[in-house]
PDB file of C-alpha atoms in Angstrom:
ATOM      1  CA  UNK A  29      19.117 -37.810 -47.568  1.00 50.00           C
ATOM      2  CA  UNK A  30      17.852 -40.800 -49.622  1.00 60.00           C
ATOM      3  CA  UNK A  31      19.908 -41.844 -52.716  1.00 77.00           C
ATOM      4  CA  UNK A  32      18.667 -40.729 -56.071  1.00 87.00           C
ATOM      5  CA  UNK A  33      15.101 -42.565 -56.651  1.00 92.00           C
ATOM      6  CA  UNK A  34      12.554 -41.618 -59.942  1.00 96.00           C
ATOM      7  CA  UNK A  35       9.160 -43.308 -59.183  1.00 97.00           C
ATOM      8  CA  UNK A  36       7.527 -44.922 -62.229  1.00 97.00           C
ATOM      9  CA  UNK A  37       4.150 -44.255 -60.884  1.00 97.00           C
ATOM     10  CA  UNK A  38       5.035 -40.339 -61.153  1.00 98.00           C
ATOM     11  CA  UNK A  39       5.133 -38.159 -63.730  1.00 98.00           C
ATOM     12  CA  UNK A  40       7.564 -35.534 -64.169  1.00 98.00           C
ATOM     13  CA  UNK A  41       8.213 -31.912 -65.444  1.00 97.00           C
ATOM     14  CA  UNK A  42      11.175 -30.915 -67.261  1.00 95.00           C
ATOM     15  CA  UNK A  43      11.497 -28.155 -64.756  1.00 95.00           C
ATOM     16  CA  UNK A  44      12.197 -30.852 -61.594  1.00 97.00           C
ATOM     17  CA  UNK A  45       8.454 -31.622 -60.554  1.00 97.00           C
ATOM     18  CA  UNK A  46       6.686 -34.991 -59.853  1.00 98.00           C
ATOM     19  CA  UNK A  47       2.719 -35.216 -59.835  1.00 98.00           C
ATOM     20  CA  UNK A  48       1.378 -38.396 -58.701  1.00 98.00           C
ATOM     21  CA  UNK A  49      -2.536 -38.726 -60.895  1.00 97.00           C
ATOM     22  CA  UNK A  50      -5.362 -40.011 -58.943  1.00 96.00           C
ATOM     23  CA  UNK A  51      -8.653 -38.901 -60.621  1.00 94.00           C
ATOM     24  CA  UNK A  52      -9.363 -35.516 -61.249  1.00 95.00           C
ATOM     25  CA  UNK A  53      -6.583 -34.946 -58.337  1.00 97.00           C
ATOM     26  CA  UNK A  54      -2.543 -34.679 -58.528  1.00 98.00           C
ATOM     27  CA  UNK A  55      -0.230 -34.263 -55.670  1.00 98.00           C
ATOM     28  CA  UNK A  56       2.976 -32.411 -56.603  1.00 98.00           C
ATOM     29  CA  UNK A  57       6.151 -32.213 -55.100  1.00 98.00           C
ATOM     30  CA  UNK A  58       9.896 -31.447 -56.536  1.00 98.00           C
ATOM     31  CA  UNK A  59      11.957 -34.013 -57.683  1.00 97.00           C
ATOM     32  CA  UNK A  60      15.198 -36.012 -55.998  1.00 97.00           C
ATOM     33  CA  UNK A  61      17.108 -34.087 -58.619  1.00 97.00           C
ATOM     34  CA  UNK A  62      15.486 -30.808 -57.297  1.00 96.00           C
ATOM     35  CA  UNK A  63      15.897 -31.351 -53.591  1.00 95.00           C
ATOM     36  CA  UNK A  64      19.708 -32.631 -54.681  1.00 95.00           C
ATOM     37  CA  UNK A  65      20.455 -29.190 -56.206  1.00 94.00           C
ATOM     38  CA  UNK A  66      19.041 -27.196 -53.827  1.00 94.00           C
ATOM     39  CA  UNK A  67      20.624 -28.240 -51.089  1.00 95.00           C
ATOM     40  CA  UNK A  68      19.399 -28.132 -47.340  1.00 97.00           C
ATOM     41  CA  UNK A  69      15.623 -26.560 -47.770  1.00 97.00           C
ATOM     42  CA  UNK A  70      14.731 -24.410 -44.615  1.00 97.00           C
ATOM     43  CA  UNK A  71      11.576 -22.797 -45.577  1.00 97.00           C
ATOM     44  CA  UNK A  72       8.707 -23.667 -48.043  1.00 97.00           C
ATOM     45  CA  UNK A  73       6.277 -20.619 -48.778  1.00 97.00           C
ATOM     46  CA  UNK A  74       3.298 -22.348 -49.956  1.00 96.00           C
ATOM     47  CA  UNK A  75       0.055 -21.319 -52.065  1.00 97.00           C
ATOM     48  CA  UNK A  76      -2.985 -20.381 -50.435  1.00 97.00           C
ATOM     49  CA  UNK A  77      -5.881 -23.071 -50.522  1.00 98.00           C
ATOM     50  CA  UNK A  78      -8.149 -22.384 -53.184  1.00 98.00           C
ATOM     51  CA  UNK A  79      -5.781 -20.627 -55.536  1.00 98.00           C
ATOM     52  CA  UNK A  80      -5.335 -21.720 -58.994  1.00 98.00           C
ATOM     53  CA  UNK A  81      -2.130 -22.914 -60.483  1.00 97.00           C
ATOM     54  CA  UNK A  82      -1.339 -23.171 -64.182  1.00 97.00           C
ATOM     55  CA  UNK A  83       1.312 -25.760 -65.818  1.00 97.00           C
ATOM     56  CA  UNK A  84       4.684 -24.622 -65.942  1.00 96.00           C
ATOM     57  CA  UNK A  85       4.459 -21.478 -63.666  1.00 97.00           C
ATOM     58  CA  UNK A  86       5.395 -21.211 -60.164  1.00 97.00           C
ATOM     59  CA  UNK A  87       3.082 -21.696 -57.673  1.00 97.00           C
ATOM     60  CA  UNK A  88       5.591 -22.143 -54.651  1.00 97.00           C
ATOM     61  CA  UNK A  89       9.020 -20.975 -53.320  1.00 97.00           C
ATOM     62  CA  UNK A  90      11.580 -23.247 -51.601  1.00 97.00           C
ATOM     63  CA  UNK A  91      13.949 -21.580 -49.406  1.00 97.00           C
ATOM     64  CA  UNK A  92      17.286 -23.346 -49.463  1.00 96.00           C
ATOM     65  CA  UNK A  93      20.702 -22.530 -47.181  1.00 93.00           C
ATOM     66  CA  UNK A  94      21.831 -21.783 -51.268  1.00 88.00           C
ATOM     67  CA  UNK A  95      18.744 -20.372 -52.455  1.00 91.00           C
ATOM     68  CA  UNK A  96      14.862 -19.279 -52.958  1.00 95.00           C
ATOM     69  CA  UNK A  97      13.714 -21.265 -55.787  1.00 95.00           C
ATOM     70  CA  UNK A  98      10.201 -21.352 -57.654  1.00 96.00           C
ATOM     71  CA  UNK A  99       8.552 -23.909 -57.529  1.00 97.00           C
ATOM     72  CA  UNK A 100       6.847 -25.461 -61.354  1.00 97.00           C
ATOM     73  CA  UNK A 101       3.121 -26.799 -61.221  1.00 97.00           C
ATOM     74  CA  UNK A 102       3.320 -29.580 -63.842  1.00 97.00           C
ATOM     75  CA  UNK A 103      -0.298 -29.416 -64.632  1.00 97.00           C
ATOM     76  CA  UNK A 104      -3.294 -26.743 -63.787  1.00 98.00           C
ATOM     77  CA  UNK A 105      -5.606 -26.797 -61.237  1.00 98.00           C
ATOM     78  CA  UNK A 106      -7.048 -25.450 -57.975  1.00 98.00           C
ATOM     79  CA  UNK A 107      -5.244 -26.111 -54.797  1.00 98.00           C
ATOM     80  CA  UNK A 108      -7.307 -28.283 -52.811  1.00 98.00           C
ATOM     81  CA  UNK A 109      -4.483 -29.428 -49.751  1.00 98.00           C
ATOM     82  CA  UNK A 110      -1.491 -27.704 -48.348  1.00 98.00           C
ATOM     83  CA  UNK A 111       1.205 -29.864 -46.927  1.00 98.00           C
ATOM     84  CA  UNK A 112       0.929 -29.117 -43.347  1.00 96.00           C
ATOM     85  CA  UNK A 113       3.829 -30.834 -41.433  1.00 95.00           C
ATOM     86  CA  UNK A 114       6.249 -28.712 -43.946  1.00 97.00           C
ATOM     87  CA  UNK A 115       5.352 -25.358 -42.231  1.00 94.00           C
ATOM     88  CA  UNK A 116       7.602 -27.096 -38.704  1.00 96.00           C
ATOM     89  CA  UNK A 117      10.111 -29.484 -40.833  1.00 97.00           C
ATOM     90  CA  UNK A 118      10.844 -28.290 -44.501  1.00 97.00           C
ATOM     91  CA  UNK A 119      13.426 -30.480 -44.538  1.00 96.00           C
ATOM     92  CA  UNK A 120      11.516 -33.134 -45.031  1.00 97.00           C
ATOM     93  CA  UNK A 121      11.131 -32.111 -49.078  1.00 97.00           C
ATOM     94  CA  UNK A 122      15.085 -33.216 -48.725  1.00 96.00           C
ATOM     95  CA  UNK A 123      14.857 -36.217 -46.469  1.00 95.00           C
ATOM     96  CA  UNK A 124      11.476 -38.152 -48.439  1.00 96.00           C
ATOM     97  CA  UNK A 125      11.222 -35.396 -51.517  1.00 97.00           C
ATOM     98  CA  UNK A 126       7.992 -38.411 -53.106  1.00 97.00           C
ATOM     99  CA  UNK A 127       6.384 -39.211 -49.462  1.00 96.00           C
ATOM    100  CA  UNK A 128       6.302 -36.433 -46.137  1.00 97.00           C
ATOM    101  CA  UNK A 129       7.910 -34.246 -48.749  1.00 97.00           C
ATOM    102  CA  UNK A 130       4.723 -33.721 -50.894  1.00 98.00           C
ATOM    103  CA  UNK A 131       3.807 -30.004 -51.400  1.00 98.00           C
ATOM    104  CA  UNK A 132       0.802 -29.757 -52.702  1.00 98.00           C
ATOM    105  CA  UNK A 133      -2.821 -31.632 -53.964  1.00 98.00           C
ATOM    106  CA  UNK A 134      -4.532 -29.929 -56.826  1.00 98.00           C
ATOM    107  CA  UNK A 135      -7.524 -30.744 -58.523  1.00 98.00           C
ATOM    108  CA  UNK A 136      -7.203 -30.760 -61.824  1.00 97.00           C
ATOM    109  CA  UNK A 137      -8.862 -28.436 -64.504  1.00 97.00           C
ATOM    110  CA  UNK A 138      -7.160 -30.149 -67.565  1.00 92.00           C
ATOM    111  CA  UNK A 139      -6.500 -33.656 -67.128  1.00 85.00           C
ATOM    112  CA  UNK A 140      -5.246 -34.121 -70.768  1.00 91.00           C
ATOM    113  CA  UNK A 141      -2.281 -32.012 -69.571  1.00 93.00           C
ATOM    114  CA  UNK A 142      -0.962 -35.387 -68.298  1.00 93.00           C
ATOM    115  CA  UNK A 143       0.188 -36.220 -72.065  1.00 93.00           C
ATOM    116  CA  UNK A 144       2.189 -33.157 -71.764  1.00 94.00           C
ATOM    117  CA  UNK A 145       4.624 -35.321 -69.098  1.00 97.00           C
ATOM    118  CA  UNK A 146       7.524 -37.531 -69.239  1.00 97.00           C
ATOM    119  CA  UNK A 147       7.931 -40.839 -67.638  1.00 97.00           C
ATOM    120  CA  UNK A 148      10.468 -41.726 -64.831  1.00 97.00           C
ATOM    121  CA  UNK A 149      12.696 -42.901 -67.756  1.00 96.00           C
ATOM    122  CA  UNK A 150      11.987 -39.865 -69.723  1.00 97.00           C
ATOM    123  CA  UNK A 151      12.713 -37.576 -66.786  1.00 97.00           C
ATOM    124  CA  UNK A 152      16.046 -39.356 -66.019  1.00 96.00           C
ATOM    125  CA  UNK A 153      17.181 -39.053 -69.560  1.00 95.00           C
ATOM    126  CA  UNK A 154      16.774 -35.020 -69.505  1.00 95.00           C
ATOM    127  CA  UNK A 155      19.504 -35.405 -66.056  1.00 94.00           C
ATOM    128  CA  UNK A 156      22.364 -36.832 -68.296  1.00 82.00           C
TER     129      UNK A 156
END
C-alpha cells in the first residue's frame, strides 16, 4: 500500500472521493484516506454504463474484508467507462487508489459543480 498521497491536480469530496476534470469528462475514484479506512477491498460492484450519477449520492459499493461501503459521485453525470481490470484485482483501489485504482469516467452534466470541491489542501485539512 502506498503512503498517504493527495494529488493537487484532483479534486476532492468531503465524503473521500477524487475526480480528476478533463473537459466535459471526470474520472472518479476514492481517496488514500478512503482506501486507508477501508481496509483490504475484495470486491467493487460497479454502475452500469450509461447510468446517471448525481453529486453526493452513491453510485458504487466497495466490498472491504471490514466492510461494504458506498461509494460518493463528487459531481453528476452519465457513466461513460467502467474500470475494467477492477472486476479480476479490486485491490488495486488499495495498492494505486489515483492510477489502476480509478473507478469510474463520467461525463459531466454540470460542470460548474466543480466549484462545489475542495483542493488537495482543502481535502487534507477536513482529515485532521
Amino acid at each position: 500500500m502506498a503512503d498517504a498521497s493527495y494529488p493537487t491536480e484532483l479534486l476532492y469530496h468531503a465524503e473521500h472521493d477524487w475526480a480528476r476534470i478533463d473537459g466535459d469528462t471526470a474520472v472518479f475514484g476514492i481517496t488514500w484516506y478512503a482506501q486507508d479506512a477501508l481496509g483490504e477491498v475484495v470486491f467493487f460492484d460497479p454502475p452500469q454504463v450509461g447510468s446517471t450519477v448525481t453529486a453526493g449520492e452513491s453510485y458504487a459499493e466497495v466490498e472491504s474484508v471490514k466492510a461494504v461501503s458506498d461509494v460518493v459521485a463528487p459531481l453528476s453525470g452519465e457513466i461513460i467507462e467502467v474500470n475494467p481490470g477492477l472486476g479480476d484485482t479490486p485491490e488495486n483501489i488499495n495498492n494505486d487508489p489515483y492510477g489502476d485504482g480509478w473507478m469510474v469516467k463520467v461525463r459531466l452534466s454540470e460542470e460548474s459543480q466543480t466549484g462545489d470541491l475542495l483542493d488537495a489542501a482543502a481535502y487534507e485539512a477536513t482529515l485532521s
